[in-house]
PDB file of C-alpha atoms in Angstrom:
ATOM      1  CA  MET T 570       6.509  14.935  -5.896  1.00 93.00           C
ATOM      2  CA  LYS T 571       5.952  13.714  -9.430  1.00 96.00           C
ATOM      3  CA  LEU T 572       5.485  10.385 -11.140  1.00 95.00           C
ATOM      4  CA  GLN T 573       8.078   9.130 -13.625  1.00 95.00           C
ATOM      5  CA  GLN T 574       7.856   5.666 -15.190  1.00 94.00           C
ATOM      6  CA  GLY T 575       5.759   4.389 -12.317  1.00 97.00           C
ATOM      7  CA  TRP T 576       8.055   5.753  -9.587  1.00 98.00           C
ATOM      8  CA  LEU T 577       7.428   8.728  -7.324  1.00 98.00           C
ATOM      9  CA  THR T 578      10.201  11.285  -7.378  1.00 97.00           C
ATOM     10  CA  ASP T 579      11.763  12.897  -4.313  1.00 96.00           C
ATOM     11  CA  ILE T 580      10.868  10.078  -1.925  1.00 97.00           C
ATOM     12  CA  ARG T 581      12.810   7.161  -0.494  1.00 98.00           C
ATOM     13  CA  GLN T 582      12.868   4.162  -2.819  1.00 98.00           C
ATOM     14  CA  VAL T 583      13.635   0.664  -1.530  1.00 98.00           C
ATOM     15  CA  PRO T 584      13.226  -1.687  -4.511  1.00 98.00           C
ATOM     16  CA  SER T 585      11.628  -5.019  -3.671  1.00 98.00           C
ATOM     17  CA  PRO T 586      12.061  -8.295  -5.542  1.00 98.00           C
ATOM     18  CA  HIS T 587       8.435  -9.178  -4.704  1.00 98.00           C
ATOM     19  CA  PHE T 588       6.739  -8.137  -7.924  1.00 98.00           C
ATOM     20  CA  ASN T 589       6.261  -9.178 -11.514  1.00 98.00           C
ATOM     21  CA  GLN T 590       4.768  -7.770 -14.682  1.00 97.00           C
ATOM     22  CA  ARG T 591       1.057  -7.082 -14.876  1.00 97.00           C
ATOM     23  CA  PRO T 592      -0.882  -8.935 -17.561  1.00 96.00           C
ATOM     24  CA  SER T 593      -0.112  -7.240 -20.888  1.00 93.00           C
ATOM     25  CA  ASP T 594      -3.590  -5.757 -21.296  1.00 92.00           C
ATOM     26  CA  GLU T 595      -3.817  -4.476 -17.709  1.00 95.00           C
ATOM     27  CA  SER T 596      -3.375  -1.035 -16.135  1.00 95.00           C
ATOM     28  CA  PRO T 597      -3.954  -0.303 -12.463  1.00 98.00           C
ATOM     29  CA  SER T 598      -7.610   0.596 -11.997  1.00 98.00           C
ATOM     30  CA  LEU T 599      -8.025  -0.029  -8.253  1.00 98.00           C
ATOM     31  CA  LEU T 600      -6.289   1.426  -5.194  1.00 98.00           C
ATOM     32  CA  VAL T 601      -6.139  -0.808  -2.112  1.00 98.00           C
ATOM     33  CA  ILE T 602      -5.346   0.688   1.291  1.00 98.00           C
ATOM     34  CA  HIS T 603      -3.676  -1.536   3.887  1.00 98.00           C
ATOM     35  CA  ASN T 604      -2.013  -1.185   7.270  1.00 98.00           C
ATOM     36  CA  ILE T 605       1.093  -2.788   8.703  1.00 98.00           C
ATOM     37  CA  SER T 606       3.237  -2.599  11.819  1.00 98.00           C
ATOM     38  CA  LEU T 607       6.217  -4.761  12.656  1.00 98.00           C
ATOM     39  CA  PRO T 608       6.287  -6.160  15.228  1.00 97.00           C
ATOM     40  CA  PRO T 609       2.502  -5.794  15.547  1.00 97.00           C
ATOM     41  CA  GLY T 610       1.604  -2.540  17.254  1.00 97.00           C
ATOM     42  CA  GLU T 611       5.155  -1.141  17.072  1.00 97.00           C
ATOM     43  CA  PHE T 612       6.174   1.681  14.756  1.00 98.00           C
ATOM     44  CA  GLY T 613       9.461   2.806  13.268  1.00 96.00           C
ATOM     45  CA  GLY T 614      12.491   0.683  12.676  1.00 95.00           C
ATOM     46  CA  PRO T 615      13.672  -1.223   9.629  1.00 98.00           C
ATOM     47  CA  TRP T 616      11.345  -4.210   9.773  1.00 98.00           C
ATOM     48  CA  ILE T 617       8.776  -3.285   7.109  1.00 98.00           C
ATOM     49  CA  ASP T 618      11.560  -2.512   4.634  1.00 98.00           C
ATOM     50  CA  ARG T 619      13.167  -5.829   5.545  1.00 98.00           C
ATOM     51  CA  LEU T 620       9.906  -7.781   5.071  1.00 98.00           C
ATOM     52  CA  PHE T 621       9.193  -6.171   1.704  1.00 98.00           C
ATOM     53  CA  THR T 622      12.736  -6.832   0.470  1.00 98.00           C
ATOM     54  CA  GLY T 623      12.868 -10.440   1.659  1.00 98.00           C
ATOM     55  CA  THR T 624      15.558  -9.774   4.266  1.00 98.00           C
ATOM     56  CA  LEU T 625      13.556  -9.989   7.504  1.00 98.00           C
ATOM     57  CA  PRO T 626      15.608 -11.990  10.046  1.00 98.00           C
ATOM     58  CA  PRO T 627      13.323 -14.657  11.545  1.00 98.00           C
ATOM     59  CA  ASP T 628      15.137 -14.547  14.879  1.00 97.00           C
ATOM     60  CA  ALA T 629      14.987 -10.771  15.433  1.00 97.00           C
ATOM     61  CA  HIS T 630      11.528 -11.023  17.066  1.00 97.00           C
ATOM     62  CA  PRO T 631       9.327 -14.040  17.898  1.00 97.00           C
ATOM     63  CA  TYR T 632       6.611 -12.822  15.482  1.00 98.00           C
ATOM     64  CA  PHE T 633       9.051 -12.712  12.571  1.00 98.00           C
ATOM     65  CA  ALA T 634       9.620 -16.485  12.552  1.00 97.00           C
ATOM     66  CA  ASP T 635       6.141 -16.953  11.068  1.00 97.00           C
ATOM     67  CA  ILE T 636       6.384 -14.245   8.407  1.00 98.00           C
ATOM     68  CA  ALA T 637      10.054 -14.003   7.340  1.00 97.00           C
ATOM     69  CA  HIS T 638       9.493 -16.464   4.482  1.00 97.00           C
ATOM     70  CA  LEU T 639       6.657 -14.427   2.919  1.00 97.00           C
ATOM     71  CA  GLN T 640       7.205 -12.845  -0.471  1.00 98.00           C
ATOM     72  CA  VAL T 641       5.097  -9.704  -0.136  1.00 98.00           C
ATOM     73  CA  ALA T 642       5.400  -6.017  -0.906  1.00 98.00           C
ATOM     74  CA  ALA T 643       3.090  -3.084  -1.343  1.00 98.00           C
ATOM     75  CA  HIS T 644       3.823  -0.426  -3.899  1.00 98.00           C
ATOM     76  CA  CYS T 645       4.249   2.157  -1.119  1.00 98.00           C
ATOM     77  CA  LEU T 646       4.336   2.578   2.630  1.00 98.00           C
ATOM     78  CA  ILE T 647       3.356   5.771   4.420  1.00 98.00           C
ATOM     79  CA  ARG T 648       5.027   5.964   7.823  1.00 98.00           C
ATOM     80  CA  ARG T 649       3.508   7.653  10.884  1.00 98.00           C
ATOM     81  CA  ASP T 650       5.391  10.890  10.172  1.00 98.00           C
ATOM     82  CA  GLY T 651       4.110  10.987   6.570  1.00 98.00           C
ATOM     83  CA  GLU T 652       7.308   9.682   4.967  1.00 98.00           C
ATOM     84  CA  ILE T 653       6.506   7.848   1.737  1.00 98.00           C
ATOM     85  CA  VAL T 654       8.608   4.823   0.810  1.00 98.00           C
ATOM     86  CA  GLN T 655       8.162   3.129  -2.568  1.00 98.00           C
ATOM     87  CA  TYR T 656       9.054  -0.533  -3.120  1.00 98.00           C
ATOM     88  CA  VAL T 657       7.549  -1.373  -6.521  1.00 98.00           C
ATOM     89  CA  SER T 658       6.782   0.694  -9.612  1.00 98.00           C
ATOM     90  CA  PHE T 659       3.078   1.384  -9.980  1.00 98.00           C
ATOM     91  CA  ASP T 660       3.387  -0.029 -13.491  1.00 98.00           C
ATOM     92  CA  ASP T 661       4.325  -3.435 -12.052  1.00 98.00           C
ATOM     93  CA  ARG T 662       2.302  -6.006 -10.134  1.00 98.00           C
ATOM     94  CA  ALA T 663       3.267  -5.830  -6.447  1.00 98.00           C
ATOM     95  CA  TRP T 664       2.378  -8.818  -4.288  1.00 98.00           C
ATOM     96  CA  HIS T 665       0.169  -7.037  -1.741  1.00 98.00           C
ATOM     97  CA  ALA T 666      -3.417  -8.281  -2.019  1.00 97.00           C
ATOM     98  CA  GLY T 667      -3.082 -12.063  -1.829  1.00 96.00           C
ATOM     99  CA  VAL T 668      -6.201 -14.094  -2.518  1.00 97.00           C
ATOM    100  CA  SER T 669      -8.661 -11.336  -3.293  1.00 98.00           C
ATOM    101  CA  CYS T 670     -11.768 -10.331  -5.219  1.00 98.00           C
ATOM    102  CA  TYR T 671     -13.173  -6.916  -6.169  1.00 98.00           C
ATOM    103  CA  GLN T 672     -16.649  -6.647  -7.691  1.00 96.00           C
ATOM    104  CA  GLY T 673     -16.496 -10.259  -8.824  1.00 96.00           C
ATOM    105  CA  ARG T 674     -13.009 -10.013 -10.281  1.00 96.00           C
ATOM    106  CA  GLU T 675     -10.308 -12.149  -8.648  1.00 97.00           C
ATOM    107  CA  ASN T 676      -6.528 -11.653  -8.386  1.00 97.00           C
ATOM    108  CA  CYS T 677      -6.598  -7.971  -7.468  1.00 98.00           C
ATOM    109  CA  ASN T 678      -2.804  -7.722  -7.712  1.00 98.00           C
ATOM    110  CA  ASP T 679      -3.247  -7.843 -11.493  1.00 98.00           C
ATOM    111  CA  PHE T 680      -5.127  -4.535 -11.610  1.00 98.00           C
ATOM    112  CA  SER T 681      -4.448  -2.732  -8.331  1.00 98.00           C
ATOM    113  CA  ILE T 682      -1.973  -0.530  -6.520  1.00 98.00           C
ATOM    114  CA  GLY T 683      -1.384  -1.259  -2.835  1.00 98.00           C
ATOM    115  CA  ILE T 684      -0.486   1.409  -0.297  1.00 98.00           C
ATOM    116  CA  GLU T 685       0.343   0.453   3.276  1.00 98.00           C
ATOM    117  CA  LEU T 686      -0.152   2.850   6.178  1.00 98.00           C
ATOM    118  CA  GLU T 687       2.078   2.220   9.169  1.00 98.00           C
ATOM    119  CA  GLY T 688      -0.540   1.502  11.784  1.00 98.00           C
ATOM    120  CA  THR T 689      -3.083  -0.892  13.217  1.00 98.00           C
ATOM    121  CA  ASP T 690      -6.811  -1.375  12.800  1.00 97.00           C
ATOM    122  CA  GLU T 691      -7.555   0.311  16.141  1.00 97.00           C
ATOM    123  CA  LEU T 692      -5.067   3.176  16.520  1.00 97.00           C
ATOM    124  CA  PRO T 693      -5.864   6.454  14.767  1.00 98.00           C
ATOM    125  CA  TYR T 694      -3.713   7.263  11.748  1.00 98.00           C
ATOM    126  CA  THR T 695      -1.842  10.564  11.769  1.00 98.00           C
ATOM    127  CA  ASP T 696      -2.763  13.680   9.847  1.00 98.00           C
ATOM    128  CA  ALA T 697       0.634  13.466   8.136  1.00 98.00           C
ATOM    129  CA  GLN T 698      -0.360  10.023   6.837  1.00 98.00           C
ATOM    130  CA  TYR T 699      -3.698  11.264   5.493  1.00 98.00           C
ATOM    131  CA  GLN T 700      -1.993  14.223   3.806  1.00 97.00           C
ATOM    132  CA  ALA T 701       0.643  11.983   2.181  1.00 97.00           C
ATOM    133  CA  LEU T 702      -1.958   9.387   1.156  1.00 98.00           C
ATOM    134  CA  ALA T 703      -4.113  12.089  -0.440  1.00 97.00           C
ATOM    135  CA  ALA T 704      -1.118  13.517  -2.323  1.00 96.00           C
ATOM    136  CA  VAL T 705      -0.111  10.099  -3.690  1.00 97.00           C
ATOM    137  CA  THR T 706      -3.722   9.261  -4.528  1.00 97.00           C
ATOM    138  CA  GLN T 707      -4.131  12.513  -6.457  1.00 96.00           C
ATOM    139  CA  LEU T 708      -1.112  11.636  -8.601  1.00 96.00           C
ATOM    140  CA  LEU T 709      -2.450   8.134  -9.197  1.00 97.00           C
ATOM    141  CA  LEU T 710      -5.859   9.486 -10.220  1.00 96.00           C
ATOM    142  CA  GLN T 711      -4.139  11.701 -12.791  1.00 95.00           C
ATOM    143  CA  HIS T 712      -1.970   8.941 -14.313  1.00 96.00           C
ATOM    144  CA  TYR T 713      -3.984   5.715 -14.088  1.00 97.00           C
ATOM    145  CA  PRO T 714      -7.591   4.668 -14.756  1.00 97.00           C
ATOM    146  CA  ILE T 715      -8.384   4.776 -11.029  1.00 97.00           C
ATOM    147  CA  THR T 716     -11.374   6.804  -9.876  1.00 95.00           C
ATOM    148  CA  PRO T 717     -12.382   7.785  -6.329  1.00 95.00           C
ATOM    149  CA  SER T 718     -15.078   5.106  -6.459  1.00 96.00           C
ATOM    150  CA  ARG T 719     -12.361   2.471  -7.082  1.00 97.00           C
ATOM    151  CA  ILE T 720     -10.485   3.023  -3.812  1.00 98.00           C
ATOM    152  CA  THR T 721     -11.035   0.324  -1.220  1.00 98.00           C
ATOM    153  CA  GLY T 722      -9.615  -1.334   1.860  1.00 98.00           C
ATOM    154  CA  HIS T 723      -7.806  -4.658   2.006  1.00 98.00           C
ATOM    155  CA  SER T 724     -10.696  -5.857   4.171  1.00 97.00           C
ATOM    156  CA  ASP T 725     -13.088  -5.256   1.274  1.00 97.00           C
ATOM    157  CA  ILE T 726     -11.197  -7.430  -1.217  1.00 98.00           C
ATOM    158  CA  ALA T 727     -10.241 -10.205   1.246  1.00 97.00           C
ATOM    159  CA  PRO T 728     -12.941 -10.027   3.950  1.00 96.00           C
ATOM    160  CA  THR T 729     -12.427 -13.505   5.346  1.00 96.00           C
ATOM    161  CA  ARG T 730      -8.669 -12.970   5.779  1.00 96.00           C
ATOM    162  CA  LYS T 731      -8.035  -9.271   6.355  1.00 96.00           C
ATOM    163  CA  SER T 732      -9.421  -6.413   8.467  1.00 96.00           C
ATOM    164  CA  ASP T 733      -7.186  -3.529   7.411  1.00 97.00           C
ATOM    165  CA  PRO T 734      -7.104  -0.583   7.254  1.00 98.00           C
ATOM    166  CA  GLY T 735      -9.612  -1.140  10.037  1.00 97.00           C
ATOM    167  CA  PRO T 736     -12.167   0.960  11.895  1.00 97.00           C
ATOM    168  CA  ALA T 737      -9.511   3.534  12.825  1.00 97.00           C
ATOM    169  CA  PHE T 738      -9.190   4.612   9.178  1.00 98.00           C
ATOM    170  CA  ASP T 739     -11.214   7.795   8.666  1.00 98.00           C
ATOM    171  CA  TRP T 740     -12.685   7.313   5.183  1.00 98.00           C
ATOM    172  CA  PRO T 741     -14.710  10.576   5.239  1.00 97.00           C
ATOM    173  CA  HIS T 742     -11.607  12.613   6.159  1.00 97.00           C
ATOM    174  CA  TYR T 743      -9.561  10.954   3.417  1.00 97.00           C
ATOM    175  CA  GLN T 744     -12.346  11.525   0.868  1.00 96.00           C
ATOM    176  CA  GLN T 745     -12.598  15.163   1.941  1.00 96.00           C
ATOM    177  CA  LEU T 746      -8.861  15.628   1.349  1.00 96.00           C
ATOM    178  CA  LEU T 747      -9.214  14.091  -2.116  1.00 94.00           C
ATOM    179  CA  ALA T 748     -12.156  16.358  -2.952  1.00 90.00           C
ATOM    180  CA  GLN T 749     -10.069  19.454  -2.214  1.00 87.00           C
ATOM    181  CA  THR T 750      -8.307  18.972  -5.545  1.00 65.00           C
ATOM    182  CA  SER T 751     -10.331  18.598  -8.711  1.00 51.00           C
ATOM    183  CA  PHE T 752      -9.160  16.577 -11.690  1.00 46.00           C
TER     184      PHE T 752
END
């Protein structure tokens, strides 16, 4: 896997319309880790792709009626089996963080990359997900002004609205995987 013009190579790409250009003087300097499952607590299926591309049918599941209208997308999703799916170039501003603030700076979408893990706050993430997340993170650390100290959870930038990636996310394990490769 390599990075070319903001896109990962050799992975599935599902371009989303839910992005725009970053401010002209901005490069991604923050990595935000999220979780998602659609319907909640269910894994697999096409629904995350459909949400992030604006094609989620509101009548396919009762939960979808409330979210089908949303214009959201992360840069990437890492599925339970470790598959990486990219929706938005890292060079662009994906609409993943919503109303957010990091170290006093608002509008985190302007300066962050968002990676979703297929999961919930309470269920353990898979080793394949940690391995894939570490591999993507290592590439991002090499190409953007992101440092290990500027990796955070969605819950940290929107604490009154969000709880992900939740207590099930093993930060020490993830940090250990990152430390195995020096930059």
